Amino acid sequence: MRSDAARRRQLIIDAGCELLIKNGQHMTLESVAERAGVGIATLYRNFSTRNDLIYHCIIQITKQQMNILTTTQQEFRAEGSDPEKKLREIIPRTIPCGINVLVPALMTAPLESLDSTLIDIREEFVTKVQEMVGTLREMGLLHESVGLLDFLQGLIALYTPPQFDVGLDYDYPYDVSKAVDIFLVGCKNGPHFAYPM
Amino acid sequence: MRSDAARRRQLIIDAGCELLIKNGQHMTLESVAERAGVGIATLYRNFSTRNDLIYHCIIQITKQQMNILTTTQQEFRAEGSDPEKKLREIIPRTIPCGINVLVPALMTAPLESLDSTLIDIREEFVTKVQEMVGTLREMGLLHESVGLLDFLQGLIALYTPPQFDVGLDYDYPYDVSKAVDIFLVGCKNGPHFAYPM
């Protein structure tokens, strides 16, 4: 019984993470309950507010992304690896899969809006991202005039669906991986314009 | 009396353009009526469906953007102008101000979804954009491996607000003009990876 309750709670968090990552602010609690296969009453018994659910999702998304970043960091430094190829591989598994939530929810959020758990998680996460960024700079893939947030927020934006896409009866034919490749060239070379080193 | 009606209709279209550009699919007819300062009944008397209003907005946005592109095209070619600076000036006046609607609504829409008016407008618009892109290539600002849509859709994405931003009690501190500058370096140099010329 108790483990059934724990399992249901976990299903709700999993569904919440998935829909928060996909729909952001447009995530509804009804869609989370449906995705988790539980009734809305069960959801509310577990999470009394939308923010309470989002809180637990942020913690879970951070853990998942930390694991991916740790593994990738090792692969980056493995002998014979091609860091440019590796970077292009990791972007689709991180940027639209949780980093798009963690940057606004943790990295750029004012500290006074976070409780001590989130502040701790934030610190671990920021440290991990900084390590990754340090590696990219060493490898010559990130110009010193391109900041950590410039890099992450630009990539997040490239993965964000356009405002005007629903209501059209066709798929918007957008080659996001090519847009990312173009952006990465800019990250490597740095913007030449108004940003002297 | 008749001219009052025409004026109100124009106010509704103006408000529709503004909110379509800003909110895309999330534009509501109620918000358009409010912005235009008319009742919802007046709006429905003028436009029986949401799509009818969007149709007229697309025509107006196209005209506005054509005018901007024509002027800019001349300025680009003016003696002593700095095309790189000019490009960075024109982007904030076009990409988030209508091009973000016209690319999905006209350029990449299947022709069979457009009526003859929109097909004509589309052709004029595409021709104008191709001219602009041709100028950018001549000026060395757009690599031949970066297509017209790669260029426009990447810029549109960079201006699209992130999914996860509302519900946070602070402004997301995103430097879109720097993201654009980074992307433009990639457009100039071309992605070196899997896109041989």
Short mmCIF file of C-alpha atoms in Angstrom, two decimals:
data_model
loop_
_atom_site.label_atom_id
_atom_site.label_comp_id
_atom_site.label_asym_id
_atom_site.label_seq_id
_atom_site.Cartn_x
_atom_site.Cartn_y
_atom_site.Cartn_z
CA MET A 1 0.00 0.00 0.00
CA ARG A 2 2.62 2.48 1.09
CA SER A 3 4.88 1.48 -1.80
CA ASP A 4 1.95 1.84 -4.20
CA ALA A 5 1.53 5.38 -2.95
CA ALA A 6 5.24 6.05 -3.42
CA ARG A 7 5.11 4.59 -6.91
CA ARG A 8 2.15 6.79 -7.85
CA ARG A 9 3.89 9.84 -6.47
CA GLN A 10 6.95 9.02 -8.58
CA LEU A 11 4.79 8.56 -11.70
CA ILE A 12 3.37 12.04 -11.13
CA ILE A 13 6.84 13.58 -10.77
CA ASP A 14 8.05 11.78 -13.91
CA ALA A 15 5.06 13.06 -15.88
CA GLY A 16 5.55 16.55 -14.42
CA CYS A 17 9.20 16.61 -15.50
CA GLU A 18 8.32 15.48 -18.99
CA LEU A 19 5.59 18.08 -19.49
CA LEU A 20 7.49 20.88 -17.77
CA ILE A 21 10.41 20.28 -20.13
CA LYS A 22 8.13 20.10 -23.15
CA ASN A 23 5.53 22.78 -22.43
CA GLY A 24 7.05 24.99 -19.74
CA GLN A 25 4.56 27.52 -18.46
CA HIS A 26 1.77 25.85 -20.45
CA MET A 27 1.96 22.63 -18.42
CA THR A 28 -1.39 21.99 -16.75
CA LEU A 29 -1.94 19.79 -13.70
CA GLU A 30 -4.71 17.99 -15.60
CA SER A 31 -2.26 17.00 -18.34
CA VAL A 32 0.23 15.78 -15.71
CA ALA A 33 -2.42 13.61 -14.02
CA GLU A 34 -3.47 12.19 -17.37
CA ARG A 35 0.12 11.46 -18.43
CA ALA A 36 0.80 9.79 -15.05
CA GLY A 37 -2.39 7.75 -15.33
CA VAL A 38 -3.78 8.99 -12.00
CA GLY A 39 -6.85 11.01 -11.09
CA ILE A 40 -6.53 14.73 -10.45
CA ALA A 41 -7.54 14.11 -6.78
CA THR A 42 -4.55 11.80 -6.33
CA LEU A 43 -2.30 14.47 -7.82
CA TYR A 44 -3.62 17.10 -5.41
CA ARG A 45 -3.23 14.70 -2.45
CA ASN A 46 0.46 14.47 -3.33
CA PHE A 47 1.08 18.06 -4.40
CA SER A 48 -1.18 20.68 -2.98
CA THR A 49 -0.06 23.36 -5.44
CA ARG A 50 1.37 23.61 -8.91
CA ASN A 51 4.52 25.16 -7.45
CA ASP A 52 4.94 22.22 -5.06
CA LEU A 53 4.96 19.82 -8.02
CA ILE A 54 7.32 22.05 -10.02
CA TYR A 55 9.66 22.17 -7.02
CA HIS A 56 10.00 18.37 -6.96
CA CYS A 57 10.34 18.23 -10.73
CA ILE A 58 13.21 20.73 -10.67
CA ILE A 59 15.05 18.58 -8.13
CA GLN A 60 14.60 15.47 -10.27
CA ILE A 61 15.53 17.19 -13.54
CA THR A 62 18.69 18.53 -11.90
CA LYS A 63 19.73 15.03 -10.77
CA GLN A 64 19.14 13.60 -14.25
CA GLN A 65 21.07 16.38 -15.97
CA MET A 66 23.95 16.16 -13.46
CA ASN A 67 24.32 12.47 -14.32
CA ILE A 68 24.35 13.16 -18.06
CA LEU A 69 26.87 15.98 -17.65
CA THR A 70 29.16 13.84 -15.47
CA THR A 71 29.19 11.00 -18.00
CA THR A 72 29.76 13.38 -20.88
CA GLN A 73 32.54 15.19 -19.09
CA GLN A 74 34.41 11.87 -18.83
CA GLU A 75 33.76 11.02 -22.48
CA PHE A 76 35.01 14.45 -23.53
CA ARG A 77 38.33 13.78 -21.89
CA ALA A 78 38.62 10.20 -23.14
CA GLU A 79 41.51 9.50 -25.47
CA GLY A 80 40.76 9.69 -29.16
CA SER A 81 37.41 11.42 -28.71
CA ASP A 82 36.37 14.18 -31.09
CA PRO A 83 35.15 16.97 -28.79
CA GLU A 84 33.32 18.87 -31.52
CA LYS A 85 31.35 15.77 -32.46
CA LYS A 86 30.76 14.99 -28.80
CA LEU A 87 29.40 18.49 -28.18
CA ARG A 88 26.98 18.17 -31.07
CA GLU A 89 25.85 14.80 -29.67
CA ILE A 90 25.26 16.00 -26.15
CA ILE A 91 23.28 19.15 -27.02
CA PRO A 92 20.05 17.38 -28.09
CA ARG A 93 20.19 15.24 -24.93
CA THR A 94 20.58 18.15 -22.54
CA ILE A 95 19.45 21.53 -23.83
CA PRO A 96 15.84 20.60 -24.77
CA CYS A 97 15.69 17.85 -22.10
CA GLY A 98 15.97 19.80 -18.89
CA ILE A 99 18.58 22.54 -19.27
CA ASN A 100 15.76 24.63 -20.79
CA VAL A 101 14.04 24.42 -17.39
CA LEU A 102 17.07 24.59 -15.11
CA VAL A 103 18.54 27.78 -16.54
CA PRO A 104 15.48 29.96 -15.78
CA ALA A 105 14.36 27.99 -12.71
CA LEU A 106 17.75 27.71 -10.99
CA MET A 107 20.65 29.47 -12.67
CA THR A 108 19.18 32.88 -13.35
CA ALA A 109 16.60 32.86 -10.55
CA PRO A 110 17.22 35.32 -7.70
CA LEU A 111 18.65 33.41 -4.74
CA GLU A 112 16.06 34.83 -2.35
CA SER A 113 13.37 32.98 -4.32
CA LEU A 114 15.01 29.59 -3.61
CA ASP A 115 14.93 27.57 -0.39
CA SER A 116 18.05 25.95 1.09
CA THR A 117 17.52 22.66 -0.82
CA LEU A 118 17.31 24.45 -4.15
CA ILE A 119 20.26 26.69 -3.28
CA ASP A 120 22.40 23.60 -2.62
CA ILE A 121 21.23 21.92 -5.82
CA ARG A 122 21.80 25.12 -7.73
CA GLU A 123 25.40 25.31 -6.52
CA GLU A 124 26.15 21.72 -7.54
CA PHE A 125 24.52 22.28 -10.90
CA VAL A 126 26.29 25.57 -11.61
CA THR A 127 29.64 24.04 -10.64
CA LYS A 128 29.04 21.13 -13.01
CA VAL A 129 28.05 23.44 -15.87
CA GLN A 130 31.08 25.63 -15.23
CA GLU A 131 33.33 22.55 -15.43
CA MET A 132 31.76 21.64 -18.75
CA VAL A 133 32.18 25.17 -20.03
CA GLY A 134 35.80 25.14 -18.87
CA THR A 135 36.37 21.97 -20.85
CA LEU A 136 34.78 23.52 -23.94
CA ARG A 137 37.07 26.55 -23.64
CA GLU A 138 40.15 24.33 -23.28
CA MET A 139 39.10 22.44 -26.37
CA GLY A 140 38.77 25.71 -28.28
CA LEU A 141 35.03 25.28 -28.79
CA LEU A 142 33.90 28.29 -26.76
CA HIS A 143 35.40 31.72 -27.32
CA GLU A 144 36.22 33.68 -24.19
CA SER A 145 33.86 36.49 -25.18
CA VAL A 146 30.92 34.07 -25.14
CA GLY A 147 29.71 33.69 -21.58
CA LEU A 148 28.22 30.59 -20.01
CA LEU A 149 24.71 32.09 -20.14
CA ASP A 150 25.14 33.41 -23.68
CA PHE A 151 25.96 29.85 -24.69
CA LEU A 152 23.16 28.09 -22.79
CA GLN A 153 20.42 30.65 -23.38
CA GLY A 154 21.13 30.88 -27.11
CA LEU A 155 20.92 27.10 -27.45
CA ILE A 156 17.73 26.98 -25.36
CA ALA A 157 16.14 29.62 -27.58
CA LEU A 158 17.06 27.68 -30.73
CA TYR A 159 15.18 24.67 -29.34
CA THR A 160 12.11 26.68 -28.26
CA PRO A 161 9.17 26.13 -30.60
CA PRO A 162 8.05 29.27 -32.45
CA GLN A 163 5.09 31.24 -31.09
CA PHE A 164 3.16 30.89 -34.29
CA ASP A 165 2.97 27.20 -35.05
CA VAL A 166 -0.25 25.77 -33.72
CA GLY A 167 -3.33 26.24 -35.82
CA LEU A 168 -1.32 25.53 -38.92
CA ASP A 169 -2.11 22.13 -40.33
CA TYR A 170 1.46 21.17 -41.08
CA ASP A 171 4.72 20.60 -39.29
CA TYR A 172 6.96 23.64 -39.22
CA PRO A 173 9.97 22.45 -41.21
CA TYR A 174 12.74 23.76 -38.98
CA ASP A 175 16.18 22.15 -38.96
CA VAL A 176 17.15 22.84 -35.37
CA SER A 177 20.40 20.84 -35.57
CA LYS A 178 21.61 23.05 -38.42
CA ALA A 179 20.65 26.19 -36.47
CA VAL A 180 22.66 24.81 -33.55
CA ASP A 181 25.64 24.12 -35.81
CA ILE A 182 25.55 27.71 -37.08
CA PHE A 183 25.38 29.01 -33.51
CA LEU A 184 28.29 26.76 -32.44
CA VAL A 185 30.48 28.32 -35.13
CA GLY A 186 29.72 31.68 -33.56
CA CYS A 187 30.51 30.29 -30.11
CA LYS A 188 33.85 28.99 -31.34
CA ASN A 189 34.90 32.18 -33.09
CA GLY A 190 33.19 34.68 -30.83
CA PRO A 191 31.13 37.64 -31.99
CA HIS A 192 33.55 40.08 -33.57
CA PHE A 193 31.36 43.10 -33.23
CA ALA A 194 31.04 44.93 -29.97
CA TYR A 195 32.62 42.37 -27.67
CA PRO A 196 36.37 42.88 -27.55
CA MET A 197 38.17 40.29 -25.46
CA MET B 1 -20.79 56.47 -39.78
CA ARG B 2 -19.32 54.28 -42.48
CA SER B 3 -15.87 55.73 -41.91
CA ASP B 4 -16.23 55.11 -38.18
CA ALA B 5 -16.87 51.45 -38.98
CA ALA B 6 -13.81 51.36 -41.25
CA ARG B 7 -11.73 52.99 -38.56
CA ARG B 8 -12.84 50.44 -35.96
CA ARG B 9 -12.11 47.59 -38.34
CA GLN B 10 -8.61 48.98 -38.86
CA LEU B 11 -8.07 49.30 -35.10
CA ILE B 12 -8.96 45.63 -34.73
CA ILE B 13 -6.53 44.60 -37.46
CA ASP B 14 -3.77 46.74 -35.91
CA ALA B 15 -4.36 45.15 -32.51
CA GLY B 16 -4.49 41.69 -34.10
CA CYS B 17 -1.14 42.25 -35.85
CA GLU B 18 0.46 43.44 -32.64
CA LEU B 19 -0.76 40.49 -30.56
CA LEU B 20 -0.18 37.90 -33.27
CA ILE B 21 3.43 39.05 -33.53
CA LYS B 22 3.85 39.07 -29.76
CA ASN B 23 1.91 36.01 -28.66
CA GLY B 24 1.46 33.88 -31.77
CA GLN B 25 -0.83 30.95 -31.12
CA HIS B 26 -1.68 32.32 -27.68
CA MET B 27 -3.40 35.41 -29.09
CA THR B 28 -7.04 35.45 -27.98
CA LEU B 29 -9.85 37.37 -29.68
CA GLU B 30 -10.77 38.83 -26.29
CA SER B 31 -7.29 40.34 -25.94
CA VAL B 32 -7.51 41.76 -29.48
CA ALA B 33 -10.88 43.41 -28.74
CA GLU B 34 -9.52 44.86 -25.51
CA ARG B 35 -6.36 46.15 -27.20
CA ALA B 36 -8.43 47.71 -29.99
CA GLY B 37 -10.82 49.27 -27.48
CA VAL B 38 -13.90 47.65 -29.00
CA GLY B 39 -16.40 45.15 -27.68
CA ILE B 40 -16.09 41.49 -28.57
CA ALA B 41 -19.40 41.73 -30.48
CA THR B 42 -17.92 44.41 -32.74
CA LEU B 43 -14.92 42.20 -33.37
CA TYR B 44 -17.13 39.26 -34.36
CA ARG B 45 -19.24 41.51 -36.63
CA ASN B 46 -16.04 42.33 -38.53
CA PHE B 47 -14.34 38.95 -38.39
CA SER B 48 -16.54 35.93 -37.99
CA THR B 49 -13.65 33.61 -37.14
CA ARG B 50 -10.21 33.78 -35.63
CA ASN B 51 -8.74 32.63 -38.95
CA ASP B 52 -10.53 35.44 -40.79
CA LEU B 53 -8.84 37.99 -38.53
CA ILE B 54 -5.46 36.26 -38.83
CA TYR B 55 -5.84 36.31 -42.62
CA HIS B 56 -6.19 40.10 -42.67
CA CYS B 57 -3.37 40.52 -40.18
CA ILE B 58 -1.02 38.48 -42.33
CA ILE B 59 -1.76 40.71 -45.32
CA GLN B 60 -1.07 43.85 -43.27
CA ILE B 61 2.10 42.47 -41.65
CA THR B 62 3.42 41.51 -45.08
CA LYS B 63 2.87 45.05 -46.41
CA GLN B 64 4.64 46.58 -43.42
CA GLN B 65 7.59 44.22 -43.63
CA MET B 66 7.89 44.72 -47.41
CA ASN B 67 8.21 48.47 -46.84
CA ILE B 68 10.89 48.00 -44.20
CA LEU B 69 12.82 45.57 -46.40
CA THR B 70 12.63 47.89 -49.41
CA THR B 71 13.99 50.84 -47.45
CA THR B 72 16.71 48.72 -45.88
CA GLN B 73 17.73 47.24 -49.21
CA GLN B 74 18.39 50.78 -50.47
CA GLU B 75 20.31 51.74 -47.35
CA PHE B 76 22.42 48.61 -47.64
CA ARG B 77 23.56 49.64 -51.06
CA ALA B 78 24.10 53.30 -50.16
CA GLU B 79 27.64 54.57 -50.43
CA GLY B 80 29.67 54.46 -47.26
CA SER B 81 27.25 52.25 -45.38
CA ASP B 82 28.54 49.51 -43.09
CA PRO B 83 26.50 46.45 -44.09
CA GLU B 84 27.35 44.45 -40.97
CA LYS B 85 26.15 47.28 -38.74
CA LYS B 86 23.09 47.77 -40.95
CA LEU B 87 22.21 44.08 -40.66
CA ARG B 88 22.42 44.21 -36.89
CA GLU B 89 20.18 47.27 -36.92
CA ILE B 90 17.50 45.81 -39.14
CA ILE B 91 17.15 42.46 -37.33
CA PRO B 92 15.34 43.79 -34.22
CA ARG B 93 12.95 45.76 -36.48
CA THR B 94 12.00 42.79 -38.66
CA ILE B 95 12.58 39.36 -37.14
CA PRO B 96 10.51 39.80 -33.92
CA CYS B 97 8.20 42.35 -35.58
CA GLY B 98 6.47 40.27 -38.21
CA ILE B 99 8.98 37.97 -39.91
CA ASN B 100 8.32 35.59 -36.99
CA VAL B 101 4.73 35.34 -38.25
CA LEU B 102 5.34 35.49 -42.00
CA VAL B 103 7.84 32.64 -42.17
CA PRO B 104 5.48 29.99 -40.73
CA ALA B 105 2.28 31.59 -42.06
CA LEU B 106 3.45 32.26 -45.62
CA MET B 107 6.92 31.05 -46.51
CA THR B 108 6.86 27.50 -45.21
CA ALA B 109 3.09 26.98 -45.44
CA PRO B 110 1.93 24.48 -48.06
CA LEU B 111 0.66 26.39 -51.10
CA GLU B 112 -2.64 24.47 -51.13
CA SER B 113 -3.47 26.01 -47.74
CA LEU B 114 -3.28 29.56 -49.20
CA ASP B 115 -5.83 31.34 -51.35
CA SER B 116 -4.87 33.31 -54.46
CA THR B 117 -4.43 36.60 -52.54
CA LEU B 118 -2.02 35.00 -50.07
CA ILE B 119 -0.19 33.17 -52.87
CA ASP B 120 0.42 36.49 -54.64
CA ILE B 121 1.53 38.17 -51.42
CA ARG B 122 3.74 35.21 -50.60
CA GLU B 123 5.47 35.47 -53.97
CA GLU B 124 6.19 39.19 -53.55
CA PHE B 125 7.42 38.61 -50.02
CA VAL B 126 9.65 35.65 -50.91
CA THR B 127 11.14 37.60 -53.84
CA LYS B 128 11.91 40.52 -51.54
CA VAL B 129 13.51 38.28 -48.94
CA GLN B 130 15.55 36.51 -51.61
CA GLU B 131 16.83 39.89 -52.83
CA MET B 132 17.87 40.75 -49.29
CA VAL B 133 19.57 37.40 -48.85
CA GLY B 134 21.33 37.88 -52.19
CA THR B 135 22.63 41.23 -50.96
CA LEU B 136 23.86 39.64 -47.72
CA ARG B 137 25.71 36.96 -49.68
CA GLU B 138 27.33 39.57 -51.94
CA MET B 139 28.44 41.48 -48.86
CA GLY B 140 30.01 38.30 -47.45
CA LEU B 141 27.62 38.22 -44.49
CA LEU B 142 25.86 34.97 -45.35
CA HIS B 143 27.81 31.83 -46.18
CA GLU B 144 26.53 29.83 -49.13
CA SER B 145 25.95 26.77 -46.96
CA VAL B 146 23.48 28.73 -44.81
CA GLY B 147 20.11 28.71 -46.53
CA LEU B 148 17.52 31.47 -46.46
CA LEU B 149 15.34 29.49 -44.05
CA ASP B 150 18.28 28.46 -41.85
CA PHE B 151 19.02 32.15 -41.47
CA LEU B 152 15.47 33.37 -40.82
CA GLN B 153 14.30 30.48 -38.65
CA GLY B 154 17.40 30.57 -36.47
CA LEU B 155 16.94 34.29 -35.85
CA ILE B 156 13.21 33.82 -35.17
CA ALA B 157 14.00 31.11 -32.62
CA LEU B 158 16.53 33.34 -30.86
CA TYR B 159 13.79 35.95 -30.39
CA THR B 160 11.16 33.46 -29.18
CA PRO B 161 10.60 33.71 -25.42
CA PRO B 162 11.53 30.54 -23.50
CA GLN B 163 8.77 28.09 -22.58
CA PHE B 164 9.55 28.35 -18.91
CA ASP B 165 9.42 32.01 -18.02
CA VAL B 166 6.01 32.92 -16.69
CA GLY B 167 5.29 32.13 -13.08
CA LEU B 168 8.77 33.30 -12.18
CA ASP B 169 8.70 36.59 -10.37
CA TYR B 170 11.60 38.10 -12.21
CA ASP B 171 12.61 39.04 -15.73
CA TYR B 172 14.57 36.35 -17.52
CA PRO B 173 17.92 38.11 -18.08
CA TYR B 174 18.54 37.08 -21.67
CA ASP B 175 20.74 39.15 -23.96
CA VAL B 176 19.06 38.42 -27.28
CA SER B 177 21.22 40.87 -29.24
CA LYS B 178 24.37 39.03 -28.15
CA ALA B 179 22.80 35.68 -29.08
CA VAL B 180 22.02 37.17 -32.50
CA ASP B 181 25.60 38.41 -32.87
CA ILE B 182 26.94 34.93 -32.11
CA PHE B 183 24.54 33.42 -34.64
CA LEU B 184 25.55 36.00 -37.28
CA VAL B 185 29.20 34.94 -36.95
CA GLY B 186 28.06 31.40 -37.75
CA CYS B 187 26.05 32.70 -40.71
CA LYS B 188 29.07 34.54 -42.03
CA ASN B 189 31.49 31.65 -41.67
CA GLY B 190 29.07 28.80 -42.30
CA PRO B 191 28.84 25.62 -40.22
CA HIS B 192 32.01 23.66 -40.91
CA PHE B 193 30.67 20.32 -39.81
CA ALA B 194 28.44 18.29 -42.07
CA TYR B 195 27.63 20.95 -44.63
CA PRO B 196 30.29 21.00 -47.31
CA MET B 197 29.72 23.70 -49.91
#
